[in-house]
């Protein structure tokens, strides 16, 4: 069969550029990004990328760690694919020009992060892994035969007889393609306090929903335990600091994590974020403290140059004493349902990276597995595109159909973010979730000239509906009115917009 001629990639992070480069071997590729090429979650990644590459490690151990943290919702096939293809993904990144940090003996320097039982996190530039990956990708993109369009927002997908045939931009331009890959990144900027850039507004979820694709587990939003307290654009203090021995202290400067979990500060993120929230509530404080100042100052500056400088610019010195931190919206485990080949349930439509839900992270993502997911599954999606694959099989389980107006909009991002922060954040309950849903109902007569705001409103609504529906606490989804894990809920939630 002839390979497709035109491929449209939406997004310029690791998933998007990696896919565009691979697809340019056999097709005319257009890559669209709504901002500059660099304004991505990828660029901000600090800690690194996980891969079992030493003799002491094994993809099966990496898979077991991932599944343990995923709170019963990981898809074993997706996890096995992720971990077994990790070495090849690292080799590809090195081939594209990413220089991972090395020890003095020339072997890769590997860090430990929460829920990894073995040091397996490769990093670059100390704590500037994302910056190094993004720069290498952009350099290769400049050399490749890819039509790059920045400052252009995809407002809708073009669907013809159930098949995705392209996309419509905010400039009312229709771009036709044989295959479209969503690589639109995360959902953090649906919240007021987030580590993500302002353009991370879950557009991919909304676009896929409108196209009739099945979505999975939108309620699972990860809040990173340790973002610097200061402004709403929360500067991330990488988990790798806790990997190097940083401890969390409550308002009275007492360490509290050892009493919460055997792995203390390196417990899964949802456990640490919840413990921090409870400590803040108990002490009526907007932060706890993170202290790594017992380590040598020169070592800290060299191992964490980005965090050191970023914190200093905001008035805090990690080498001088504890710094104030609190959880912030960080990563979306839920997303557009795909199989392990990046296929959605809509013909011609693929998704990879943070906007996709492969099932690899379950209810709680392990640190440094998401860059890996973006690298592994974007490559697999391109293979599927090349082979003109059929859409993904319908997932097993009940798909809940939602009748929503797909184009209504919050009046402003500010009002949307305030509602999400207040009631759909790290802890939720029915009362708060229902109040946000009433707010959405009030907004249903409003439409916006900003296509991203309309997509963000739809995505936020899907997250809220799913959070109300899941009447238990699991992984990153913590219901104050249903505090326990309910074995009956050990399944993904699947969603689809009802046809008009
Ligand atoms: C502060 C921070 C630190 C992190 N640290 C790590 C780490 O150490 N290790 C790790 O594994 N993960 C880390 N993550 C997570 C990881 O960086 C992301 O999950 C991953 O980079 C996502 O890549 P992506 O290609 O899917 O999306 P992104 O890199 O976010 O790219 C999304 C792209 O989509 C474009 N886009 C969105 N909507 C539209 C639209 N409607 N039209 C056109 N373009 C659109 C955007 O402009 C952007 O180019 C971190 C995240 C953050 C925020």
Short mmCIF file of N, CA and C in Angstrom, two decimals, residues 9-19 21 31 33 35-49 93 96 98 100 122-139 141 181-188 194-201 236 238 330-332 352-355 365 368-376 378:
data_model
loop_
_atom_site.label_atom_id
_atom_site.label_comp_id
_atom_site.label_asym_id
_atom_site.label_seq_id
_atom_site.Cartn_x
_atom_site.Cartn_y
_atom_site.Cartn_z
N UNK A 9 0.75 17.44 11.71
CA UNK A 9 1.12 17.22 13.11
C UNK A 9 0.77 18.49 13.88
N UNK A 10 0.02 18.34 14.98
CA UNK A 10 -0.39 19.52 15.76
C UNK A 10 0.38 19.50 17.08
N UNK A 11 1.40 20.36 17.20
CA UNK A 11 2.19 20.44 18.43
C UNK A 11 3.68 20.37 18.15
N UNK A 12 4.44 21.16 18.90
CA UNK A 12 5.89 21.21 18.64
C UNK A 12 6.72 20.77 19.84
N UNK A 13 6.13 19.92 20.71
CA UNK A 13 6.92 19.34 21.80
C UNK A 13 7.62 18.08 21.31
N UNK A 14 8.05 17.27 22.26
CA UNK A 14 8.76 16.03 21.89
C UNK A 14 7.91 15.14 21.00
N UNK A 15 6.63 14.96 21.36
CA UNK A 15 5.78 14.05 20.56
C UNK A 15 5.62 14.59 19.14
N UNK A 16 5.33 15.89 19.02
CA UNK A 16 5.05 16.46 17.70
C UNK A 16 6.27 16.50 16.81
N UNK A 17 7.37 17.04 17.32
CA UNK A 17 8.54 17.16 16.42
C UNK A 17 9.12 15.79 16.09
N UNK A 18 9.17 14.90 17.07
CA UNK A 18 9.69 13.56 16.78
C UNK A 18 8.86 12.91 15.67
N UNK A 19 7.54 13.04 15.78
CA UNK A 19 6.67 12.44 14.75
C UNK A 19 6.88 13.12 13.39
N UNK A 21 9.50 14.61 12.21
CA UNK A 21 10.78 14.20 11.60
C UNK A 21 10.66 12.81 10.99
N UNK A 31 3.69 20.92 10.30
CA UNK A 31 3.63 20.94 11.77
C UNK A 31 3.12 22.31 12.20
N UNK A 33 2.02 24.88 15.41
CA UNK A 33 2.13 25.12 16.85
C UNK A 33 1.46 26.46 17.15
N UNK A 35 1.92 28.51 19.49
CA UNK A 35 2.79 29.56 20.01
C UNK A 35 4.13 29.44 19.28
N UNK A 36 5.21 29.84 19.95
CA UNK A 36 6.52 29.60 19.36
C UNK A 36 6.82 28.10 19.49
N UNK A 37 7.82 27.63 18.76
CA UNK A 37 8.15 26.20 18.83
C UNK A 37 8.55 25.80 20.25
N UNK A 38 9.12 26.74 21.00
CA UNK A 38 9.68 26.41 22.33
C UNK A 38 8.66 26.45 23.45
N UNK A 39 7.49 27.05 23.23
CA UNK A 39 6.56 27.17 24.36
C UNK A 39 5.80 25.87 24.55
N UNK A 40 6.46 24.93 25.21
CA UNK A 40 5.93 23.58 25.37
C UNK A 40 6.21 23.09 26.79
N UNK A 41 5.50 22.06 27.18
CA UNK A 41 5.86 21.38 28.43
C UNK A 41 7.22 20.71 28.28
N UNK A 42 7.49 20.23 27.08
CA UNK A 42 8.77 19.55 26.85
C UNK A 42 9.93 20.45 27.26
N UNK A 43 9.89 21.69 26.82
CA UNK A 43 10.98 22.63 27.09
C UNK A 43 11.21 22.78 28.60
N UNK A 44 10.13 22.63 29.40
CA UNK A 44 10.25 22.88 30.84
C UNK A 44 10.72 21.67 31.64
N UNK A 45 10.74 20.49 31.00
CA UNK A 45 11.06 19.27 31.77
C UNK A 45 12.43 19.41 32.43
N UNK A 46 12.49 18.97 33.65
CA UNK A 46 13.73 19.16 34.41
C UNK A 46 14.41 17.83 34.69
N UNK A 47 13.71 16.98 35.45
CA UNK A 47 14.34 15.80 36.05
C UNK A 47 14.99 14.87 35.05
N UNK A 48 14.25 14.47 33.99
CA UNK A 48 14.86 13.61 33.00
C UNK A 48 13.90 12.64 32.37
N UNK A 49 14.48 11.59 31.83
CA UNK A 49 13.70 10.60 31.08
C UNK A 49 14.12 9.20 31.55
N UNK A 93 17.05 9.67 20.59
CA UNK A 93 17.28 11.04 21.06
C UNK A 93 18.77 11.39 20.98
N UNK A 96 19.59 12.18 17.58
CA UNK A 96 19.10 13.50 17.16
C UNK A 96 19.95 14.63 17.75
N UNK A 98 20.82 14.86 21.35
CA UNK A 98 20.68 15.14 22.79
C UNK A 98 21.88 14.54 23.53
N UNK A 100 23.11 13.42 26.89
CA UNK A 100 22.75 13.17 28.29
C UNK A 100 23.99 13.27 29.17
N UNK A 122 17.79 9.33 33.08
CA UNK A 122 18.83 10.06 32.35
C UNK A 122 18.47 11.54 32.34
N UNK A 123 19.48 12.39 32.44
CA UNK A 123 19.20 13.83 32.42
C UNK A 123 20.25 14.54 31.58
N UNK A 124 19.93 15.78 31.23
CA UNK A 124 20.85 16.56 30.40
C UNK A 124 20.95 17.97 30.99
N UNK A 125 22.17 18.51 30.97
CA UNK A 125 22.38 19.85 31.55
C UNK A 125 21.98 19.89 33.01
N UNK A 126 22.23 18.80 33.74
CA UNK A 126 21.82 18.73 35.14
C UNK A 126 20.31 18.57 35.21
N UNK A 127 19.61 19.67 35.41
CA UNK A 127 18.15 19.61 35.52
C UNK A 127 17.48 20.34 34.37
N UNK A 128 18.13 20.35 33.21
CA UNK A 128 17.54 21.07 32.05
C UNK A 128 17.31 20.11 30.88
N UNK A 129 16.81 18.93 31.23
CA UNK A 129 16.64 17.88 30.21
C UNK A 129 15.72 18.34 29.08
N UNK A 130 14.61 18.96 29.45
CA UNK A 130 13.63 19.37 28.43
C UNK A 130 14.21 20.40 27.47
N UNK A 131 14.94 21.34 28.03
CA UNK A 131 15.56 22.39 27.20
C UNK A 131 16.51 21.76 26.18
N UNK A 132 17.30 20.79 26.63
CA UNK A 132 18.24 20.13 25.71
C UNK A 132 17.52 19.32 24.64
N UNK A 133 16.45 18.63 25.05
CA UNK A 133 15.69 17.83 24.07
C UNK A 133 15.01 18.76 23.06
N UNK A 134 14.34 19.79 23.57
CA UNK A 134 13.62 20.72 22.68
C UNK A 134 14.58 21.37 21.69
N UNK A 135 15.75 21.81 22.17
CA UNK A 135 16.70 22.49 21.27
C UNK A 135 17.20 21.55 20.18
N UNK A 136 17.52 20.31 20.57
CA UNK A 136 18.01 19.35 19.57
C UNK A 136 16.94 19.08 18.52
N UNK A 137 15.68 18.92 18.99
CA UNK A 137 14.59 18.65 18.05
C UNK A 137 14.39 19.82 17.09
N UNK A 138 14.44 21.03 17.61
CA UNK A 138 14.21 22.20 16.75
C UNK A 138 15.33 22.30 15.71
N UNK A 139 16.54 22.01 16.14
CA UNK A 139 17.65 22.03 15.16
C UNK A 139 17.42 21.04 14.03
N UNK A 141 14.58 19.85 13.09
CA UNK A 141 13.40 20.28 12.34
C UNK A 141 13.79 21.31 11.28
N UNK A 181 -2.05 13.98 13.43
CA UNK A 181 -1.56 13.55 14.75
C UNK A 181 -1.74 14.68 15.74
N UNK A 182 -2.51 14.41 16.79
CA UNK A 182 -2.62 15.37 17.89
C UNK A 182 -1.42 15.18 18.80
N UNK A 183 -0.66 16.26 19.03
CA UNK A 183 0.46 16.21 19.98
C UNK A 183 0.44 17.52 20.76
N UNK A 184 -0.77 17.81 21.29
CA UNK A 184 -1.06 19.14 21.82
C UNK A 184 -0.72 19.31 23.29
N UNK A 185 -0.16 18.28 23.93
CA UNK A 185 0.36 18.45 25.28
C UNK A 185 -0.72 18.43 26.35
N UNK A 186 -0.44 19.12 27.47
CA UNK A 186 -1.19 18.88 28.70
C UNK A 186 -2.31 19.85 28.98
N UNK A 187 -2.78 19.77 30.25
CA UNK A 187 -3.99 20.49 30.67
C UNK A 187 -3.74 21.42 31.85
N UNK A 188 -2.46 21.60 32.22
CA UNK A 188 -2.16 22.34 33.45
C UNK A 188 -2.74 23.74 33.46
N UNK A 194 -0.14 26.48 38.17
CA UNK A 194 0.36 25.35 37.37
C UNK A 194 1.82 25.53 37.02
N UNK A 195 2.47 24.41 36.80
CA UNK A 195 3.86 24.42 36.33
C UNK A 195 3.93 24.52 34.80
N UNK A 196 2.78 24.42 34.14
CA UNK A 196 2.75 24.38 32.65
C UNK A 196 2.76 25.80 32.08
N UNK A 197 3.16 25.95 30.81
CA UNK A 197 3.01 27.25 30.15
C UNK A 197 1.53 27.55 29.91
N UNK A 198 1.22 28.83 29.68
CA UNK A 198 -0.19 29.25 29.57
C UNK A 198 -0.91 28.61 28.39
N UNK A 199 -0.18 28.07 27.42
CA UNK A 199 -0.86 27.49 26.25
C UNK A 199 -1.24 26.02 26.45
N UNK A 200 -0.96 25.46 27.64
CA UNK A 200 -1.27 24.04 27.88
C UNK A 200 -2.71 23.91 28.34
N UNK A 201 -3.65 24.09 27.42
CA UNK A 201 -5.06 24.19 27.78
C UNK A 201 -5.89 23.00 27.27
N UNK A 236 8.66 24.95 38.98
CA UNK A 236 8.79 23.58 39.47
C UNK A 236 10.11 23.36 40.20
N UNK A 238 12.14 20.31 40.97
CA UNK A 238 12.13 18.93 40.47
C UNK A 238 12.17 17.90 41.59
N UNK A 330 0.03 19.87 37.07
CA UNK A 330 1.30 19.56 36.42
C UNK A 330 1.17 18.67 35.19
N UNK A 331 0.36 17.63 35.27
CA UNK A 331 0.39 16.62 34.20
C UNK A 331 -0.99 15.98 34.06
N UNK A 332 -1.39 15.70 32.81
CA UNK A 332 -2.69 15.06 32.59
C UNK A 332 -2.49 13.60 32.22
N UNK A 352 -0.49 11.40 20.40
CA UNK A 352 0.69 10.93 21.13
C UNK A 352 1.15 12.01 22.09
N UNK A 353 1.90 11.57 23.11
CA UNK A 353 2.40 12.50 24.11
C UNK A 353 1.35 12.74 25.18
N UNK A 354 1.45 13.90 25.82
CA UNK A 354 0.61 14.13 27.01
C UNK A 354 -0.88 14.20 26.69
N UNK A 355 -1.25 14.60 25.48
CA UNK A 355 -2.69 14.71 25.18
C UNK A 355 -3.33 13.34 25.01
N UNK A 365 1.05 9.12 37.35
CA UNK A 365 2.25 8.96 36.52
C UNK A 365 3.52 8.94 37.37
N UNK A 368 9.34 11.12 35.18
CA UNK A 368 10.23 10.88 34.03
C UNK A 368 9.72 9.82 33.05
N UNK A 369 8.48 9.37 33.26
CA UNK A 369 7.90 8.44 32.28
C UNK A 369 7.18 9.17 31.15
N UNK A 370 6.98 10.50 31.28
CA UNK A 370 6.15 11.13 30.24
C UNK A 370 6.95 11.57 29.04
N UNK A 371 8.18 12.03 29.24
CA UNK A 371 9.02 12.29 28.07
C UNK A 371 9.18 10.98 27.31
N UNK A 372 9.37 9.91 28.09
CA UNK A 372 9.53 8.60 27.46
C UNK A 372 8.28 8.22 26.66
N UNK A 373 7.12 8.45 27.26
CA UNK A 373 5.88 8.12 26.56
C UNK A 373 5.76 8.91 25.25
N UNK A 374 6.11 10.20 25.32
CA UNK A 374 6.02 11.04 24.12
C UNK A 374 6.94 10.50 23.03
N UNK A 375 8.16 10.09 23.42
CA UNK A 375 9.13 9.61 22.43
C UNK A 375 8.71 8.26 21.84
N UNK A 376 8.32 7.33 22.71
CA UNK A 376 8.00 5.97 22.25
C UNK A 376 6.74 5.96 21.38
N UNK A 378 5.02 8.46 19.93
CA UNK A 378 4.96 9.27 18.69
C UNK A 378 5.59 8.48 17.55
#
